[in-house]
Coordinates of C-alpha atoms and ligand atoms in Angstrom, one line a residue:
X1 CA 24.2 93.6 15.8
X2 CA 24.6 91.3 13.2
X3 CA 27.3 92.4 10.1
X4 CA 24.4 92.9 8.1
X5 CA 23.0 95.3 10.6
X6 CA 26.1 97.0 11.1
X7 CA 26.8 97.6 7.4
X8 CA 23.3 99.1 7.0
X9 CA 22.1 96.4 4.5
X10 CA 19.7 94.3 6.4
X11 CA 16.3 96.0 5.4
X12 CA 17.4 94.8 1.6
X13 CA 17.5 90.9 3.9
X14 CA 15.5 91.1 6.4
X15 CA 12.6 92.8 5.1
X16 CA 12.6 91.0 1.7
X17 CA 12.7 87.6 3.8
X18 CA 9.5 89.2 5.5
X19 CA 8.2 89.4 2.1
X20 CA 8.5 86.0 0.8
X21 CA 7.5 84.5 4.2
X22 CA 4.1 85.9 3.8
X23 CA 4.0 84.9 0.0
X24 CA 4.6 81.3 1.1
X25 CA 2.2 81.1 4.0
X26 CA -0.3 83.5 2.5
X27 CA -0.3 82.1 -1.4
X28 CA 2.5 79.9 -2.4
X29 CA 1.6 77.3 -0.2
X30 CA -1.8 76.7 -1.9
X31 CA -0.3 77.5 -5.5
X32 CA 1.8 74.3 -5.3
X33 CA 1.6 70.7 -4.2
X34 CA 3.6 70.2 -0.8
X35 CA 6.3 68.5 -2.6
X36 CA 7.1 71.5 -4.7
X37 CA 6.7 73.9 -2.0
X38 CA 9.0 72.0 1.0
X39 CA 11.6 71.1 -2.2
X40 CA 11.9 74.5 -4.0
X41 CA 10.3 77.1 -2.5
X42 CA 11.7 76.3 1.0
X43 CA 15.0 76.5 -0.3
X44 CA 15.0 80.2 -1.7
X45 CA 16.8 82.6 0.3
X46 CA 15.1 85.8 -0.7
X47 CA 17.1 89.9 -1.0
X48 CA 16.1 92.9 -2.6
X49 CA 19.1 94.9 -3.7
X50 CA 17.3 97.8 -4.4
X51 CA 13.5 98.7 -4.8
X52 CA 12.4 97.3 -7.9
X53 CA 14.2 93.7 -8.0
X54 CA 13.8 91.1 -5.7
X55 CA 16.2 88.3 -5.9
X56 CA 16.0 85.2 -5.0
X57 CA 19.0 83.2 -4.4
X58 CA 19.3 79.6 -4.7
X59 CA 21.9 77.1 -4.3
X60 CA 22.3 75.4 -7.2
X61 CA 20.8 75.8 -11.4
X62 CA 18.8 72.5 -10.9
X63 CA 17.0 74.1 -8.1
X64 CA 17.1 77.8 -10.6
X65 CA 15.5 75.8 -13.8
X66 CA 12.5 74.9 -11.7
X67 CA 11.9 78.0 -9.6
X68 CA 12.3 80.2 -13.0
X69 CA 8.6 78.6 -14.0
X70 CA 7.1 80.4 -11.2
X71 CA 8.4 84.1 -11.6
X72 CA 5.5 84.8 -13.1
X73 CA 2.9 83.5 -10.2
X74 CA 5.5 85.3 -7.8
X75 CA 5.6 88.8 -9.2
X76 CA 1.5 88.5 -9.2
X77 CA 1.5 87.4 -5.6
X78 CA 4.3 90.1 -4.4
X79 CA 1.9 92.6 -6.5
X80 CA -0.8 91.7 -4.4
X81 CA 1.1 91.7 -0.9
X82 CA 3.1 94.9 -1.7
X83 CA 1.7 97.0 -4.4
X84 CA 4.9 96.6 -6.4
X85 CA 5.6 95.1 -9.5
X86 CA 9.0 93.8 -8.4
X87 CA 11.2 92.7 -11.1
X88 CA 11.4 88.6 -9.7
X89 CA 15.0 87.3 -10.6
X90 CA 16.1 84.0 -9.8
X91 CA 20.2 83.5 -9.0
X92 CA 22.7 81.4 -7.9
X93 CA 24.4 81.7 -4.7
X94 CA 26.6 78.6 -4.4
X95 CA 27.8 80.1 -1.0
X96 CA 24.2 80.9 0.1
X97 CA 23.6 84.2 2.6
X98 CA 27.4 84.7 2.6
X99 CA 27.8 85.1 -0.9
X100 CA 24.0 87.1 -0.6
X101 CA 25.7 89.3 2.1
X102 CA 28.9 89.6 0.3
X103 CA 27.3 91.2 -3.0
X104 CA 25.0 93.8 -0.6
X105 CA 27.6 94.6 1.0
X106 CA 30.5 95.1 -1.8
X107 CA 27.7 97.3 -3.4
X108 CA 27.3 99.1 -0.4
X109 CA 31.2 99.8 0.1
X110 CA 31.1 100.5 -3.8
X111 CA 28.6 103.3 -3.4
X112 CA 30.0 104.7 -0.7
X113 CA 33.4 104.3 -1.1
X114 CA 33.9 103.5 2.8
X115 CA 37.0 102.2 3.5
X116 CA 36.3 100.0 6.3
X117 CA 37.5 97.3 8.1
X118 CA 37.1 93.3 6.3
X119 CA 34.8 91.4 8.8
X120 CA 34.2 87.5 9.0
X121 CA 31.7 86.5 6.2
X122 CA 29.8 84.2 8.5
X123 CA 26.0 83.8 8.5
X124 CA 23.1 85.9 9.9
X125 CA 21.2 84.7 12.9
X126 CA 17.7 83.8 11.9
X127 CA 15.5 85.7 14.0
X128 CA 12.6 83.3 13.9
X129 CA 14.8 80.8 16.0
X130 CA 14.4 82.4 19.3
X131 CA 13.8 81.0 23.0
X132 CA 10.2 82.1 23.0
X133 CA 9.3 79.3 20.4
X134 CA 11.5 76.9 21.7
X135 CA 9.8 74.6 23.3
X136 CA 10.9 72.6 26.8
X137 CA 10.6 69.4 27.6
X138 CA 13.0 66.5 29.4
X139 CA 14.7 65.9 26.6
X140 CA 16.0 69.3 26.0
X141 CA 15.5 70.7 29.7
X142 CA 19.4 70.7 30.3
X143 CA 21.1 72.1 27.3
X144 CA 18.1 74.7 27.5
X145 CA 19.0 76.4 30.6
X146 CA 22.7 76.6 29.8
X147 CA 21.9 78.2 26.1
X148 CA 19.7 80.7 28.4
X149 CA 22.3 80.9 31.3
X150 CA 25.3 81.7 28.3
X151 CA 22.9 84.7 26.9
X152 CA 22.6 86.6 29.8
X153 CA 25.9 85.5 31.6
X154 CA 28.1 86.1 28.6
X155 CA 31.7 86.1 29.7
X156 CA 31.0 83.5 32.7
X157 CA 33.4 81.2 32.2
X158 CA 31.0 78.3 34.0
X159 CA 29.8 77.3 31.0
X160 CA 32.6 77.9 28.7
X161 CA 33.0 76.5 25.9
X162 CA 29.4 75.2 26.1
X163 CA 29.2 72.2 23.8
X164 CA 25.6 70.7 22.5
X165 CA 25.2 67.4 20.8
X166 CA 22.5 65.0 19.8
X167 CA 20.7 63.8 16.7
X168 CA 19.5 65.9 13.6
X169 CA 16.2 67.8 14.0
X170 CA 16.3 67.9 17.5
X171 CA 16.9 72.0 17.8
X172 CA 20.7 72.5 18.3
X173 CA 20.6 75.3 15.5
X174 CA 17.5 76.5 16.8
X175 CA 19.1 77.2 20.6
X176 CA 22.4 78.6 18.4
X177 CA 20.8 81.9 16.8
X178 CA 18.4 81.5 20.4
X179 CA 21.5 82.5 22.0
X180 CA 22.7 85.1 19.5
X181 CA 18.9 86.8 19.2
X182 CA 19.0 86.6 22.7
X183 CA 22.4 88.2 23.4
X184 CA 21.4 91.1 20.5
X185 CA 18.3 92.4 22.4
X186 CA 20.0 93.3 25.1
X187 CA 22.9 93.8 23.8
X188 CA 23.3 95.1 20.1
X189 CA 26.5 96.6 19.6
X190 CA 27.7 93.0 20.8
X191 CA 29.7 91.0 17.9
X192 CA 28.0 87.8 17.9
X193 CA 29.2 84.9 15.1
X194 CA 26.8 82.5 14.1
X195 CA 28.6 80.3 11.1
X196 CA 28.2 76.6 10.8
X197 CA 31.4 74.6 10.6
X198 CA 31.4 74.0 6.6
X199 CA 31.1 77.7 5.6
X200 CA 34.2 78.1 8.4
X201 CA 36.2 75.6 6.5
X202 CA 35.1 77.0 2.8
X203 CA 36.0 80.5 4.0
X204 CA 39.7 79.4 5.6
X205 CA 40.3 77.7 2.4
X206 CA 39.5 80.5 0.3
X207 CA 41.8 82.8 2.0
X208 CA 44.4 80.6 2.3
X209 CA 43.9 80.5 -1.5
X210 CA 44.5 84.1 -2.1
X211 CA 46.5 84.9 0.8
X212 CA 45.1 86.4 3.2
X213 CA 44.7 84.2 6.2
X214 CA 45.8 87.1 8.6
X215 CA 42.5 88.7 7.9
X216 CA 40.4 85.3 8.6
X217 CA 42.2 84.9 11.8
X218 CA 42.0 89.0 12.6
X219 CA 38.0 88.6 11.6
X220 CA 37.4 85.7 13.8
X221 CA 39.4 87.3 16.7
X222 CA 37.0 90.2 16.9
X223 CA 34.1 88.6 17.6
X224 CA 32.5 88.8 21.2
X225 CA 30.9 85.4 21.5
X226 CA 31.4 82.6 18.7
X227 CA 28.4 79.6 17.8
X228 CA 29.7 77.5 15.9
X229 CA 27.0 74.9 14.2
X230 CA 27.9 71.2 13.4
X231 CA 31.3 70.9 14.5
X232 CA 32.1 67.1 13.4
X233 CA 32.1 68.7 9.5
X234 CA 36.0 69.8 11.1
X235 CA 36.6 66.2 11.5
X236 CA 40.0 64.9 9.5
X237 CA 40.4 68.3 8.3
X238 CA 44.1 68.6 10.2
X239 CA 45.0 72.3 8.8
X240 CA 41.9 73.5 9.7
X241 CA 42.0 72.0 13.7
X242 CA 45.0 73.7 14.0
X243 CA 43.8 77.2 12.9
X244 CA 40.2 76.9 15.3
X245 CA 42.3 75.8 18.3
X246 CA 44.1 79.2 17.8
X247 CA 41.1 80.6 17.5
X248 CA 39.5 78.6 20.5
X249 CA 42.2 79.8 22.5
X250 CA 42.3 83.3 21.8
X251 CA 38.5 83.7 22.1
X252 CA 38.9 81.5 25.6
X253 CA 41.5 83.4 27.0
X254 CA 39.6 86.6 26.0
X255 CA 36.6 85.9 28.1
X256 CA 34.8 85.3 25.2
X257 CA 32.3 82.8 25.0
X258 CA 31.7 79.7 22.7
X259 CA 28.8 77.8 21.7
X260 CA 29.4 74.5 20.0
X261 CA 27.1 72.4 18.3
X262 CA 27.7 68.6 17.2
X263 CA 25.5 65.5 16.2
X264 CA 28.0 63.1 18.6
X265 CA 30.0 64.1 21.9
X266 CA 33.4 65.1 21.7
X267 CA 34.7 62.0 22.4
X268 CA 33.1 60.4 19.5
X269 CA 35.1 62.8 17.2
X270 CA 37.2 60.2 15.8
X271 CA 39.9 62.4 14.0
X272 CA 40.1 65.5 16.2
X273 CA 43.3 65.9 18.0
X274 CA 43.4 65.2 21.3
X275 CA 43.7 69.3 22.2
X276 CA 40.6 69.9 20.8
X277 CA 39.1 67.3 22.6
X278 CA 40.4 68.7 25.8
X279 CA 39.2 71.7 25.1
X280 CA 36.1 71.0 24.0
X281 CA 35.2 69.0 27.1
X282 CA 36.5 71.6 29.4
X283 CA 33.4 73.5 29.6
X284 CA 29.9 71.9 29.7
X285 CA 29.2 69.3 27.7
X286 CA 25.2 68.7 27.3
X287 CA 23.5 66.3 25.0
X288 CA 20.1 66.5 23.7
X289 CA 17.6 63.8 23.3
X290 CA 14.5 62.7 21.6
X291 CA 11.6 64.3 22.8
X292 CA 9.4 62.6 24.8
X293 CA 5.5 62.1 23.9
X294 CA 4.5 65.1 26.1
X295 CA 7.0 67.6 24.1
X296 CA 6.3 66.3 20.8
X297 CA 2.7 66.8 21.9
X298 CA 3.4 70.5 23.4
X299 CA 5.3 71.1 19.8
X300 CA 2.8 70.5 17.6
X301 CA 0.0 72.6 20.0
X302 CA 2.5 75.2 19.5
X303 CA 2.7 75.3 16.1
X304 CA -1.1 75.0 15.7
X305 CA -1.0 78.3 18.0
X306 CA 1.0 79.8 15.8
X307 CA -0.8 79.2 12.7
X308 CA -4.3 80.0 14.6
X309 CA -5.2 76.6 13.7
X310 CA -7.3 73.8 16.2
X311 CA -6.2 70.1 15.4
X312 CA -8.1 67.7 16.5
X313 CA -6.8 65.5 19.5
X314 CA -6.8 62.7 17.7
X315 CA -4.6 64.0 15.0
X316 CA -1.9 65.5 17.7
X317 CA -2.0 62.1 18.7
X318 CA -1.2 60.6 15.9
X319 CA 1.1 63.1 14.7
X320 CA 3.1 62.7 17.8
X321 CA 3.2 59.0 18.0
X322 CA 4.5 58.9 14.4
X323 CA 7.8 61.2 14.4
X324 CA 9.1 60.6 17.2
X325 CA 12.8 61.1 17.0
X326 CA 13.3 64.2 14.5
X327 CA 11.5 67.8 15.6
X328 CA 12.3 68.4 12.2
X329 CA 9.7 66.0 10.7
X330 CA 7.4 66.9 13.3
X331 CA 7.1 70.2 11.8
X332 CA 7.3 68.9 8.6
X333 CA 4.3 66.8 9.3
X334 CA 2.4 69.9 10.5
X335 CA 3.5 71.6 7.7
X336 CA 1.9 69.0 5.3
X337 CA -1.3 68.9 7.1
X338 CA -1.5 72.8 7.6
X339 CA -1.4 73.2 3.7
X340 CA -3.9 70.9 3.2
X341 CA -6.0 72.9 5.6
X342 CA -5.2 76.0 4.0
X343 CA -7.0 75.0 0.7
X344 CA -10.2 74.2 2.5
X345 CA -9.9 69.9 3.4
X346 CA -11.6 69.8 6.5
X347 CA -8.6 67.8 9.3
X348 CA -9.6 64.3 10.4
X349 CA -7.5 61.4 11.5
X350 CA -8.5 59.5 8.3
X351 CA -7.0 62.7 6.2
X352 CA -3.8 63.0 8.6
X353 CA -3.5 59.3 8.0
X354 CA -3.3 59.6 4.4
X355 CA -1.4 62.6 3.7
X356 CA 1.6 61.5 6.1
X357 CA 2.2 57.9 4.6
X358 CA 4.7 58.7 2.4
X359 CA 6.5 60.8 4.8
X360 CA 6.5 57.8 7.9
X361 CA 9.3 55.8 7.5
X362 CA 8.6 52.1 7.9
X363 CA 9.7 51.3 11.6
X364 CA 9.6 55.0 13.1
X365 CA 6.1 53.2 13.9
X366 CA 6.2 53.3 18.1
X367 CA 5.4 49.9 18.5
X368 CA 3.1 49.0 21.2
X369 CA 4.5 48.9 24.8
X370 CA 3.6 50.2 28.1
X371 CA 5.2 53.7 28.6
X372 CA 3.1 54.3 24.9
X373 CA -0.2 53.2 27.0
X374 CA 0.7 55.1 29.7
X375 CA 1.4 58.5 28.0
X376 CA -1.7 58.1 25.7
X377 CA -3.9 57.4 28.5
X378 CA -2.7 60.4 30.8
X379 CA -3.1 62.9 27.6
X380 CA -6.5 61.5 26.8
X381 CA -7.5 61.9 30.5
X382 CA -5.2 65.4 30.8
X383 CA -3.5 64.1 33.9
X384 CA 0.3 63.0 33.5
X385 CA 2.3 59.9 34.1
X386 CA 3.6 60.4 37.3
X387 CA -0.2 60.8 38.4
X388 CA -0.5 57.4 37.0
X389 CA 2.8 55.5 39.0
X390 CA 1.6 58.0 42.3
X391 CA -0.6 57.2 45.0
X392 CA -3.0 59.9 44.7
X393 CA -6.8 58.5 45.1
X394 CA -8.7 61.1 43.7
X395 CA -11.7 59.4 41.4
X396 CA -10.0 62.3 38.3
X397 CA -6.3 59.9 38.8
X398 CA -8.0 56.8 39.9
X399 CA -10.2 56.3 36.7
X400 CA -7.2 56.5 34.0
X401 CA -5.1 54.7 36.0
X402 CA -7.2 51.6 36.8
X403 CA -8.0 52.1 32.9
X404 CA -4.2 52.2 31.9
X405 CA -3.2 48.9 33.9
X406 CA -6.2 47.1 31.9
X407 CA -5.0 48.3 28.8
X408 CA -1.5 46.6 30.3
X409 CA -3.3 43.1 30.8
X410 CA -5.5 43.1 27.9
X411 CA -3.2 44.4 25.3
X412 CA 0.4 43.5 26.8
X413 CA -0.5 40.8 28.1
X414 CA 1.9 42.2 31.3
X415 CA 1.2 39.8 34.6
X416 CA -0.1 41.9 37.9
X417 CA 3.1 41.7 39.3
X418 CA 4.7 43.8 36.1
X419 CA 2.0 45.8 36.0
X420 CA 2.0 46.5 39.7
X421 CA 5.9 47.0 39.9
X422 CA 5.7 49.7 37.1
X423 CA 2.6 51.6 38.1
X424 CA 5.2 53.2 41.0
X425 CA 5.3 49.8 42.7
X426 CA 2.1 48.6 43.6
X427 CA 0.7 45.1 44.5
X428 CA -0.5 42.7 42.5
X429 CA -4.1 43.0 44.1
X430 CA -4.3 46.3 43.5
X431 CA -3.7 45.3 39.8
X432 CA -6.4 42.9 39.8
X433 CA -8.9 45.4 41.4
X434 CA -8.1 47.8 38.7
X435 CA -8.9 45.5 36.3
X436 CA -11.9 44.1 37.9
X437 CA -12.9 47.6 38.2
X438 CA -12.7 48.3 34.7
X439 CA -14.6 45.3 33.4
X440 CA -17.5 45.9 35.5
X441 CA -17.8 49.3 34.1
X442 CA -17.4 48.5 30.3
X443 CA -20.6 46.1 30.8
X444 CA -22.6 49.0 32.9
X445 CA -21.4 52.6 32.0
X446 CA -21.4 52.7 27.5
X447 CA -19.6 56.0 28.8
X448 CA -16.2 54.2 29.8
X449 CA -16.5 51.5 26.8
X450 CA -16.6 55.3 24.5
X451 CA -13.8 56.5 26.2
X452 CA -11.8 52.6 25.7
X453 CA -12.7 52.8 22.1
X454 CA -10.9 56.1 21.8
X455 CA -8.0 55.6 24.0
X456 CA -7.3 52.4 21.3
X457 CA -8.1 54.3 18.6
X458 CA -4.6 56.5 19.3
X459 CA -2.7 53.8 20.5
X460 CA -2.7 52.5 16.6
Ligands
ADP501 P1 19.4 70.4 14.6 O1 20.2 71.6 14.4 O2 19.5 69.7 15.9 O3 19.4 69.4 13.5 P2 17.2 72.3 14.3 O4 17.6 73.3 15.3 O5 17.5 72.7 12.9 O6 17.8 70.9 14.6 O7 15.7 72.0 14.5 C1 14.9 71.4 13.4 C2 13.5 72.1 13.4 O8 12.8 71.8 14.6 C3 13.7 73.6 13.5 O9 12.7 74.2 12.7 C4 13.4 74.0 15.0 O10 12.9 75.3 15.1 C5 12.5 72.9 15.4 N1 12.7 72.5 16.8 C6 13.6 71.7 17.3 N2 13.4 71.6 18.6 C7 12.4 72.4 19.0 C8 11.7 72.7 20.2 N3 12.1 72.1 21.4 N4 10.7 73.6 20.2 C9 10.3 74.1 19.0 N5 10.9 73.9 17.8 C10 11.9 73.0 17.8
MG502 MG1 21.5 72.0 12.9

């Protein structure tokens, strides 16, 4: 249960968050170009304190100004989801969802007069990051199965602490509140922190301001299983180290389990004492990597799932081989292409070209090689690359693989050898044959030159 949960606030979140979701994807998104809607209305974390407002909180009065233009087209589009003419208020939370949580829930306390107990202020789990939607792949296989393994073995002390690092956008948060959602289901009385590092530093310091670290430390203590997002923000930060390896310890020698995520590994922590260190290698340590072209590919299906939509193969395609080392732009790539679907523009390549230029950065191009032809190849065909390097001799493997090592030759320029050696170690002959093979068909069967002209259509 998270503290919202417990302190019987989280209809005036969760439900309000319902609320706006289905304002964005149902109107907003239309209402607004895509810059307006990822900058601003993404941002907004919505609350209703009480049945006729609903708030939205924002971090900043740059961010306020603008969305204050739009309280208008929001109260019409809440009217027309709801049946309520909500009075739309736009406010700054510097502190975000703790700040959110702290006025709910002081106002709860006030009206009740309840007496109880000062809890950690630390952020709710977002339930749309769960393991259902996560999706697998090589690059993420690993880290994965441990999140899983720490959700339903809490207290095993195998993977404890279990500490996750790689790149932005590559779904360390997401497998975070995974874990909490995860442990909640089955277990909801269960104490579960989700905070990410900064908001632990900006709390310690604000009770060390007005005294009453005792509480910090009794609030942290309680909790039954602590995930702690983006560890390296603790970097330099010497007070602070000392305070969360008493912490670490406590919760460690408790049984209880941790969850660390970090975008390098522990060792790379270049001003973290050496304790920490220790400590934070002690467990598992897991990194997580790019996805490959077969994930990225499996992502964006899944979004398109989501969303009821069909893409076009070509436009996975391209999609995929454009963004291929942040999850993050992936979606935001879908995003972009999904709103322009929602307002009626029909989804080509030629579209998808030109609504994601501005958001591929020069260079995140894949350039040309062979592992490109090879996964482009086995998609178009819908077999997979170990097919390709195998020795299976079915006509369904033997056609995209003879057509793969031509694409090698022609467009590579690869010798037979090469080819041959990465194919799964085959001989040059067999290389030539392929190609052979393929030639004689582009001059009989028009049906193979179609299939070439699209296969090099996706490999731009
Ligand atoms: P990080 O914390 O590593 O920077 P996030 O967890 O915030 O990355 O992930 C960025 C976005 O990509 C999120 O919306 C997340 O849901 C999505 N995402 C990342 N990896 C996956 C995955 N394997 N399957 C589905 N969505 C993913
Ligand atoms: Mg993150």
């Amino acid at each position: 249960m998270t503290r919202l949960e417990r302190d019987g606030v989280s209809m005036q979140v969760s439900d309000a968050r319902k609320i706006w979701n289905s304002a964005c994807d149902k109107y907003l998104v239309n209402e607004v170009s895509p810059l307006t809607y990822n900058t601003w209305f993404r941002k907004v974390e919505p609350f209703s304190p009480d049945d006729q407002t609903f708030v939205l909180a924002v971090p900043n009065d740059v961010t306020r100004e603008y969305m204050v233009k739009y309280t208008d087209l929001i109260t019409n589009v809440l009217v027309m989801l709801t049946n309520k003419n909500y009075d739309v208020r736009v406010k700054v939370y510097e502190n975000g969802i703790a700040d959110i949580e702290e006025s709910l829930v002081t106002n709860k306390k006030n009206k009740s007069n309840a007496n109880t107990e000062r809890r950690h202020q630390g952020s709710t789990l977002n339930p749309q990051y769960t393991f259902d939607n996560f999706i697998v792949g090589s690059s993420n296989g690993f880290a994965h199965a441990a999140c899983v393994a720490v959700a339903t073995m809490q207290g095993s002390q195998n993977y404890n602490p279990l500490f996750l690092y790689g790149g932005s956008g590559l779904g360390k948060t997401h497998l975070l509140h995974a874990i909490g959602n995860q442990v909640l289901v089955e277990h909801p009385d269960r104490n579960v922190v989700y905070i990410q590092t900064e908001q632990f530093v900006n709390e310690f310091i604000s009770c060390i301001q007005r005294n009453d670290y005792d509480d910090f430390r009794k609030s942290y203590r309680m909790t039954d299983m602590l995930l702690i997002d983006d560890i390296q923000f603790i970097e330099g930060k010497e007070q602070m180290q000392v305070e969360f390896f008493h912490t670490f310890n406590w919760l460690f020698e408790s049984g209880k389990n941790i969850v660390l995520s970090c975008d390098k590994p522990p060792q790379s922590l270049a001003t973290l004492e050496e304790r920490l260190k220790t400590r934070f290698i002690s467990g598992l340590t897991i990194d997580i990597t790019p996805p490959d072209y077969e994930t990225r590919v499996a992502i964006l299906k899944n979004l398109a799932d989501l969303s009821n939509m069909t893409l076009p193969s070509e436009v996975i395609h391209y999609i995929a081989n454009s963004f291929t080392t942040n999850v993050r732009e992936l979606e935001g790539a879908f995003k972009t292409i999904k709103a322009s679907a929602d307002i009626g523009h029909p989804i080509s390549l030629e579209t998808t070209k030109n609504l994601l230029k501005n958001m591929i950065h020069p260079g995140t191009v894949r350039p040309l090689d062979p592992l490109l032809i090879m996964e482009v190849v086995a998609n178009y065909y819908s077999v997979t690359v170990g097919d390709l390097k195998s020795k299976l001799r079915s006509q369904d493997v033997v056609i995209p693989r003879h057509m793969a090592m031509y694409l090698c030759r022609t467009k590579l320029g690869m010798t037979n050898t090469e080819i041959g050696l990465l194919f799964g170690g085959k001989n040059h002959a067999t290389v030539i044959n392929a190609c052979a093979n393929i030639k004689s068909k582009l001059e009989s069967d028009p049906r193979t030159q179609e299939q070439l002209d699209n296969i090099e259509e996706r490999l731009v």
